[in-house]
Amino acid sequence: MIEIRDLHKHYDTAAGRVDVLKGINLVVPAGEITAVVGPSGAGKSTLSHCISLLEKPSSGQVLVDGVDLSSLRGKGLRAHRRSIGTIFQNSALLRRMTVAENIALPLRNLGVVHSQMVDRVAELLERVGLSEKANHYPGQLSGGQRQRVGIARALALRPRLLLSDESTSGLDPESTAQILGLLDALRSDLGLAIILITHEMDVVRDVADSVAQLDRGRITEHGALRELVSDRHSQAGGKLLPLKPSGLPANFDYVLTVAYRNSTVDPEWISRLSVDHGARVALLGGSVEAHRDGPLGRVSLGLSGLEPSHAIALLDGWGLAATLAVDPVIEAVERIEVSA
Ligand code: ADP
């Protein structure tokens, strides 16, 4: 488990003090993937560097399995730093070393005996599916394969936390899916806590259990992925599964926005509304995706023949969070009236 407590980071520059991280609190239990998302300049890289201790936090703590790494120095710090493995965007492999040599590097630095090193490297290569590339050089690999070598190297010293800093940025969809599949397996097989720093919402939807939104150095939202997606007030949820506002179609009474709150929603819920409850239903937009723990989605429906409150109560009982969508035209008219 990793626990970040009231982490602050500022820089003193010629132009004055710049406060970049302003009290970050975050807990990621073992076996869980938390995504940290946020716009450019929010402080994601700085947070990543403070977690991996490449940079020293100005104040606050970074605890891995209860040990406060931010308070350690010298030998103690070097020893405990091993509990954090980092995967970078460009995989940061040494070009003149083979894949096996790159993976062996952290073990060599630690003075692990040769025979043990060979066995461990073989095990790591197998874990990332690259056994047959052991003697290749990074330049002979695809971007996705290089990234998998980076993951093997990050795992060499058996970390408890894996920090992925934009590790899938710039990869093609197939390589991205492979990396995410690998992270997912590492989380379940090794019980790793994983922090995924990314600006790619597809990536977050695919593997994250929870999401923290970072904005101007503060965590402005944090919650389970499904919770954020089904909360209509959540900005992060809106970005994770965007839903364009739809106008009321002719011959329909109102529009509902419906989010999958549970993972066990009956896939036939739309036909149940019409067949069992006599509603007329028009699907206006949205997206529903197969998620690890069941469907995840938000859709917009035009409805008539059923009282809105009755429809909302029915859907609620089926694990769907429904809200009456405000008609964009009415809303615009109201805004004008209020300001007049
Ligand atoms: P992100 O990764 O979310 O784009 P960064 O962590 O790179 O954000 O940067 C957040 C803010 O911190 C930016 O405004 C950036 O200019 C500032 N910043 C980052 N590093 C330094 C530094 N070494 N000195 C001064 N300001 C910095």
Coordinates of N, CA, C and O in Angstrom, one line a residue, residues 120-234:
R120 N 16.6 -14.7 -12.5 CA 15.6 -13.6 -12.3 C 15.2 -12.9 -13.6 O 14.1 -12.7 -13.9
V121 N 16.2 -12.7 -14.4 CA 16.0 -12.0 -15.7 C 15.1 -12.9 -16.6 O 14.2 -12.4 -17.3
A122 N 15.4 -14.2 -16.6 CA 14.6 -15.1 -17.4 C 13.2 -15.1 -17.0 O 12.2 -15.1 -17.8
E123 N 13.0 -15.1 -15.7 CA 11.6 -15.1 -15.1 C 10.9 -13.8 -15.5 O 9.7 -13.8 -15.9
L124 N 11.6 -12.7 -15.4 CA 11.0 -11.4 -15.8 C 10.7 -11.3 -17.3 O 9.6 -10.8 -17.7
L125 N 11.6 -11.8 -18.1 CA 11.3 -11.8 -19.5 C 10.0 -12.6 -19.9 O 9.2 -12.2 -20.7
E126 N 9.9 -13.7 -19.2 CA 8.7 -14.6 -19.4 C 7.5 -13.8 -18.9 O 6.5 -13.8 -19.6
R127 N 7.6 -13.2 -17.8 CA 6.4 -12.4 -17.3 C 5.9 -11.4 -18.2 O 4.7 -11.2 -18.4
V128 N 6.8 -10.7 -19.0 CA 6.4 -9.7 -19.9 C 6.3 -10.2 -21.4 O 6.1 -9.4 -22.3
G129 N 6.4 -11.5 -21.5 CA 6.2 -12.2 -22.8 C 7.3 -11.8 -23.9 O 7.0 -11.7 -25.1
L130 N 8.6 -11.7 -23.4 CA 9.6 -11.3 -24.4 C 10.9 -12.3 -24.3 O 12.0 -11.8 -24.6
S131 N 10.6 -13.5 -23.9 CA 11.8 -14.4 -23.7 C 12.6 -14.5 -24.9 O 13.9 -14.6 -24.8
E132 N 12.0 -14.5 -26.1 CA 12.8 -14.7 -27.3 C 13.5 -13.5 -27.7 O 14.3 -13.5 -28.7
K133 N 13.3 -12.4 -27.0 CA 14.0 -11.1 -27.4 C 15.2 -10.8 -26.5 O 15.8 -9.7 -26.6
A134 N 15.6 -11.7 -25.6 CA 16.6 -11.5 -24.6 C 17.9 -10.8 -25.2 O 18.4 -9.9 -24.6
N135 N 18.3 -11.3 -26.3 CA 19.6 -10.8 -26.9 C 19.4 -9.7 -27.9 O 20.4 -9.4 -28.6
H136 N 18.2 -9.2 -28.1 CA 18.0 -8.1 -29.0 C 18.4 -6.8 -28.3 O 18.5 -6.7 -27.1
Y137 N 18.6 -5.8 -29.1 CA 18.9 -4.4 -28.6 C 17.6 -3.6 -28.7 O 16.8 -3.9 -29.6
P138 N 17.5 -2.6 -27.8 CA 16.2 -1.8 -27.8 C 15.9 -1.3 -29.2 O 14.7 -1.3 -29.5
G139 N 16.8 -0.9 -30.0 CA 16.5 -0.4 -31.3 C 15.9 -1.4 -32.3 O 15.3 -1.0 -33.3
Q140 N 15.9 -2.7 -31.9 CA 15.3 -3.7 -32.7 C 13.9 -4.0 -32.3 O 13.3 -4.9 -32.8
L141 N 13.4 -3.3 -31.3 CA 12.1 -3.6 -30.7 C 11.1 -2.5 -31.1 O 11.5 -1.4 -31.4
S142 N 9.8 -2.9 -31.1 CA 8.7 -1.9 -31.3 C 8.6 -1.1 -30.0 O 9.1 -1.5 -28.9
G143 N 7.9 0.0 -30.1 CA 7.7 0.9 -28.9 C 7.0 0.1 -27.7 O 7.4 0.3 -26.6
G144 N 6.0 -0.7 -28.1 CA 5.3 -1.5 -27.0 C 6.2 -2.5 -26.4 O 6.2 -2.7 -25.2
Q145 N 7.1 -3.1 -27.2 CA 8.0 -4.1 -26.6 C 9.0 -3.5 -25.7 O 9.4 -4.0 -24.6
R146 N 9.5 -2.3 -26.1 CA 10.5 -1.5 -25.3 C 9.8 -1.2 -23.9 O 10.5 -1.3 -22.9
Q147 N 8.6 -0.8 -24.0 CA 7.9 -0.5 -22.8 C 7.7 -1.7 -21.9 O 7.8 -1.6 -20.7
R148 N 7.5 -2.9 -22.5 CA 7.4 -4.1 -21.7 C 8.8 -4.5 -21.0 O 8.8 -5.0 -19.9
V149 N 9.9 -4.1 -21.7 CA 11.2 -4.3 -21.1 C 11.3 -3.4 -19.9 O 11.8 -3.8 -18.9
G150 N 10.8 -2.2 -20.1 CA 10.9 -1.2 -19.0 C 10.1 -1.7 -17.8 O 10.5 -1.5 -16.7
I151 N 9.0 -2.4 -18.1 CA 8.2 -2.9 -16.9 C 9.0 -4.0 -16.3 O 9.1 -4.1 -15.0
A152 N 9.6 -4.9 -17.1 CA 10.4 -6.0 -16.5 C 11.5 -5.4 -15.6 O 11.7 -5.9 -14.5
R153 N 12.2 -4.4 -16.1 CA 13.3 -3.8 -15.3 C 12.7 -3.1 -14.0 O 13.3 -3.2 -12.9
A154 N 11.5 -2.5 -14.1 CA 10.9 -1.9 -12.9 C 10.5 -2.9 -11.9 O 10.5 -2.6 -10.7
L155 N 10.3 -4.2 -12.4 CA 9.9 -5.2 -11.4 C 11.0 -6.0 -10.8 O 10.9 -6.8 -9.9
A156 N 12.2 -5.8 -11.4 CA 13.4 -6.6 -11.0 C 13.6 -6.7 -9.5 O 13.9 -7.8 -9.0
L157 N 13.4 -5.6 -8.8 CA 13.7 -5.6 -7.4 C 12.5 -5.8 -6.5 O 12.5 -5.5 -5.3
R158 N 11.5 -6.4 -7.1 CA 10.2 -6.8 -6.4 C 9.6 -5.6 -5.7 O 9.5 -5.6 -4.4
P159 N 9.2 -4.5 -6.4 CA 8.6 -3.4 -5.7 C 7.2 -3.7 -5.2 O 6.6 -4.7 -5.6
R160 N 6.7 -2.8 -4.3 CA 5.4 -3.0 -3.8 C 4.4 -2.0 -4.6 O 3.2 -2.1 -4.5
L161 N 5.1 -1.0 -5.1 CA 4.3 0.0 -5.9 C 4.9 0.2 -7.3 O 6.1 0.2 -7.4
L162 N 4.0 0.2 -8.3 CA 4.5 0.5 -9.6 C 3.9 1.8 -10.0 O 2.7 2.0 -9.9
L163 N 4.8 2.7 -10.5 CA 4.4 4.0 -10.9 C 4.5 4.1 -12.4 O 5.6 4.0 -12.9
S164 N 3.4 4.3 -13.1 CA 3.5 4.4 -14.5 C 3.3 5.8 -14.9 O 2.2 6.4 -14.7
D165 N 4.3 6.5 -15.4 CA 4.3 7.9 -15.8 C 4.1 8.0 -17.3 O 5.1 8.0 -18.0
E166 N 2.8 8.1 -17.7 CA 2.5 8.3 -19.1 C 3.1 7.1 -20.0 O 3.6 7.3 -21.1
S167 N 3.1 5.9 -19.4 CA 3.8 4.8 -20.1 C 3.2 4.4 -21.4 O 3.8 3.6 -22.1
T168 N 1.9 4.7 -21.6 CA 1.3 4.3 -22.9 C 1.1 5.4 -23.9 O 0.6 5.2 -24.9
S169 N 1.6 6.6 -23.5 CA 1.5 7.8 -24.4 C 2.3 7.5 -25.6 O 3.4 7.1 -25.6
G170 N 1.7 7.7 -26.8 CA 2.4 7.6 -28.0 C 2.4 6.2 -28.6 O 3.0 5.9 -29.6
L171 N 1.8 5.2 -27.8 CA 1.8 3.8 -28.3 C 0.5 3.6 -29.2 O -0.5 4.2 -29.0
D172 N 0.6 2.6 -30.1 CA -0.5 2.3 -30.9 C -1.5 1.5 -30.1 O -1.1 1.0 -29.0
P173 N -2.8 1.5 -30.5 CA -3.8 0.9 -29.6 C -3.5 -0.6 -29.2 O -3.8 -1.0 -28.0
E174 N -2.9 -1.4 -30.1 CA -2.6 -2.8 -29.8 C -1.6 -2.9 -28.7 O -1.7 -3.6 -27.7
S175 N -0.5 -2.0 -28.8 CA 0.6 -2.1 -27.8 C 0.0 -1.5 -26.5 O 0.4 -2.1 -25.4
T176 N -0.8 -0.5 -26.5 CA -1.4 0.1 -25.3 C -2.2 -1.0 -24.6 O -2.1 -1.2 -23.4
A177 N -3.0 -1.8 -25.4 CA -3.8 -2.8 -24.8 C -2.9 -3.9 -24.1 O -3.3 -4.4 -23.0
Q178 N -1.8 -4.2 -24.7 CA -0.9 -5.2 -24.2 C -0.3 -4.7 -22.8 O -0.3 -5.5 -21.9
I179 N 0.1 -3.5 -22.8 CA 0.7 -2.9 -21.6 C -0.4 -2.9 -20.5 O -0.1 -3.3 -19.4
L180 N -1.6 -2.5 -20.8 CA -2.6 -2.4 -19.8 C -3.0 -3.8 -19.3 O -3.2 -4.0 -18.1
G181 N -3.0 -4.8 -20.2 CA -3.3 -6.2 -19.8 C -2.2 -6.6 -18.8 O -2.5 -7.3 -17.8
L182 N -1.0 -6.2 -19.1 CA 0.1 -6.6 -18.3 C 0.0 -6.0 -16.9 O 0.2 -6.6 -15.8
L183 N -0.3 -4.7 -16.8 CA -0.5 -4.0 -15.6 C -1.6 -4.6 -14.7 O -1.5 -4.8 -13.5
D184 N -2.7 -4.9 -15.4 CA -3.8 -5.6 -14.8 C -3.4 -6.9 -14.2 O -3.8 -7.2 -13.0
A185 N -2.6 -7.7 -14.9 CA -2.2 -9.0 -14.4 C -1.3 -8.8 -13.2 O -1.3 -9.5 -12.2
L186 N -0.4 -7.8 -13.3 CA 0.6 -7.6 -12.2 C -0.1 -7.2 -10.9 O 0.2 -7.6 -9.8
R187 N -1.2 -6.4 -11.1 CA -1.9 -6.0 -9.9 C -2.6 -7.2 -9.2 O -2.5 -7.3 -8.0
S188 N -3.1 -8.1 -10.0 CA -3.8 -9.2 -9.4 C -2.8 -10.3 -9.0 O -3.0 -10.9 -7.9
D189 N -1.8 -10.6 -9.8 CA -0.9 -11.7 -9.5 C 0.1 -11.4 -8.4 O 0.4 -12.2 -7.5
L190 N 0.6 -10.2 -8.4 CA 1.6 -9.8 -7.4 C 1.1 -8.9 -6.3 O 1.8 -8.5 -5.4
G191 N -0.2 -8.5 -6.4 CA -0.8 -7.6 -5.4 C -0.1 -6.3 -5.4 O 0.0 -5.6 -4.3
L192 N 0.3 -5.8 -6.5 CA 1.0 -4.5 -6.5 C 0.0 -3.4 -6.4 O -1.1 -3.5 -7.0
A193 N 0.4 -2.3 -5.8 CA -0.4 -1.0 -5.9 C 0.2 -0.3 -7.1 O 1.4 -0.3 -7.3
I194 N -0.7 0.2 -8.0 CA -0.3 0.8 -9.2 C -0.8 2.2 -9.3 O -2.0 2.4 -9.1
I195 N 0.1 3.2 -9.5 CA -0.4 4.6 -9.8 C -0.1 4.8 -11.3 O 1.0 4.7 -11.8
L196 N -1.2 5.2 -11.9 CA -1.1 5.4 -13.4 C -1.3 6.9 -13.6 O -2.4 7.4 -13.5
I197 N -0.2 7.6 -14.0 CA -0.3 9.0 -14.3 C -0.5 9.1 -15.8 O 0.3 8.6 -16.6
T198 N -1.6 9.7 -16.2 CA -1.9 9.6 -17.7 C -2.9 10.8 -18.1 O -3.6 11.3 -17.2
H199 N -2.9 11.1 -19.3 CA -3.9 12.1 -19.8 C -4.8 11.4 -20.7 O -5.7 12.0 -21.3
E200 N -4.7 10.0 -20.9 CA -5.5 9.3 -21.8 C -6.7 8.6 -21.1 O -6.6 7.7 -20.3
M201 N -7.9 9.2 -21.3 CA -9.1 8.7 -20.6 C -9.5 7.2 -21.0 O -10.0 6.5 -20.2
D202 N -9.1 6.8 -22.2 CA -9.4 5.4 -22.6 C -8.7 4.4 -21.7 O -9.2 3.4 -21.2
V203 N -7.4 4.8 -21.4 CA -6.6 4.0 -20.6 C -7.1 3.9 -19.2 O -7.2 2.8 -18.6
V204 N -7.6 5.0 -18.7 CA -8.2 5.1 -17.3 C -9.4 4.2 -17.2 O -9.5 3.4 -16.3
R205 N -10.3 4.3 -18.2 CA -11.5 3.5 -18.2 C -11.2 2.0 -18.3 O -11.9 1.2 -17.7
D206 N -10.2 1.6 -19.0 CA -9.9 0.2 -19.2 C -9.4 -0.4 -17.9 O -9.7 -1.6 -17.7
V207 N -8.5 0.2 -17.2 CA -7.9 -0.5 -16.0 C -8.0 0.1 -14.7 O -7.8 -0.6 -13.7
A208 N -8.4 1.4 -14.6 CA -8.3 2.0 -13.2 C -9.5 1.5 -12.3 O -10.6 1.3 -12.8
D209 N -9.2 1.3 -11.1 CA -10.2 1.0 -10.1 C -10.7 2.4 -9.5 O -11.9 2.5 -9.3
S210 N -9.8 3.3 -9.3 CA -10.2 4.6 -8.9 C -9.4 5.7 -9.6 O -8.4 5.4 -10.2
V211 N -10.0 6.9 -9.5 CA -9.4 8.0 -10.3 C -9.3 9.2 -9.4 O -10.2 9.5 -8.6
A212 N -8.1 9.9 -9.5 CA -7.9 11.1 -8.7 C -7.7 12.2 -9.8 O -6.8 12.1 -10.7
Q213 N -8.5 13.3 -9.7 CA -8.3 14.4 -10.6 C -7.4 15.4 -10.0 O -7.7 15.9 -8.9
L214 N -6.3 15.8 -10.6 CA -5.4 16.8 -10.1 C -5.6 18.1 -10.9 O -5.7 18.1 -12.1
D215 N -5.7 19.1 -10.2 CA -6.0 20.4 -10.8 C -5.2 21.5 -10.1 O -5.4 21.7 -8.8
R216 N -4.3 22.2 -10.7 CA -3.5 23.3 -10.1 C -2.9 22.9 -8.7 O -3.1 23.6 -7.7
G217 N -2.4 21.6 -8.7 CA -1.7 21.2 -7.5 C -2.5 20.6 -6.4 O -2.0 20.4 -5.3
R218 N -3.8 20.5 -6.7 CA -4.7 19.9 -5.6 C -5.5 18.8 -6.2 O -5.8 18.8 -7.4
I219 N -5.9 17.8 -5.4 CA -6.8 16.7 -5.9 C -8.2 17.3 -5.7 O -8.6 17.5 -4.6
T220 N -8.9 17.5 -6.8 CA -10.2 18.1 -6.7 C -11.3 17.1 -6.7 O -12.4 17.4 -6.3
E221 N -11.0 15.9 -7.2 CA -12.0 14.8 -7.1 C -11.3 13.5 -6.9 O -10.2 13.3 -7.5
H222 N -11.8 12.5 -6.2 CA -11.2 11.2 -6.0 C -12.3 10.2 -5.7 O -13.1 10.5 -4.8
G223 N -12.3 9.1 -6.4 CA -13.4 8.1 -6.1 C -13.2 6.9 -7.0 O -12.4 6.9 -7.9
A224 N -14.1 5.9 -6.8 CA -14.1 4.8 -7.6 C -14.5 5.2 -9.0 O -15.4 6.1 -9.2
L225 N -14.0 4.6 -10.0 CA -14.3 4.9 -11.4 C -15.8 4.9 -11.7 O -16.3 5.9 -12.2
R226 N -16.5 3.8 -11.2 CA -17.9 3.7 -11.5 C -18.7 4.8 -10.8 O -19.7 5.4 -11.3
E227 N -18.2 5.2 -9.6 CA -18.9 6.2 -8.8 C -18.8 7.6 -9.5 O -19.8 8.3 -9.6
L228 N -17.6 7.9 -10.0 CA -17.5 9.2 -10.7 C -18.3 9.2 -12.0 O -18.9 10.2 -12.3
V229 N -18.3 8.1 -12.7 CA -19.0 8.0 -14.0 C -20.5 8.2 -13.8 O -21.3 8.8 -14.6
S230 N -21.0 7.7 -12.6 CA -22.5 7.7 -12.4 C -22.9 9.0 -11.6 O -24.1 9.2 -11.4
D231 N -21.9 9.8 -11.3 CA -22.2 11.1 -10.6 C -22.3 12.2 -11.6 O -21.3 12.6 -12.2
R232 N -23.5 12.8 -11.8 CA -23.7 13.7 -12.9 C -23.0 15.1 -12.6 O -22.8 15.9 -13.4
H233 N -22.6 15.3 -11.3 CA -21.9 16.5 -10.9 C -20.4 16.3 -11.1 O -19.7 17.3 -10.9
S234 N -19.9 15.1 -11.3 CA -18.5 14.9 -11.4 C -17.9 15.3 -12.7 O -18.3 14.8 -13.8

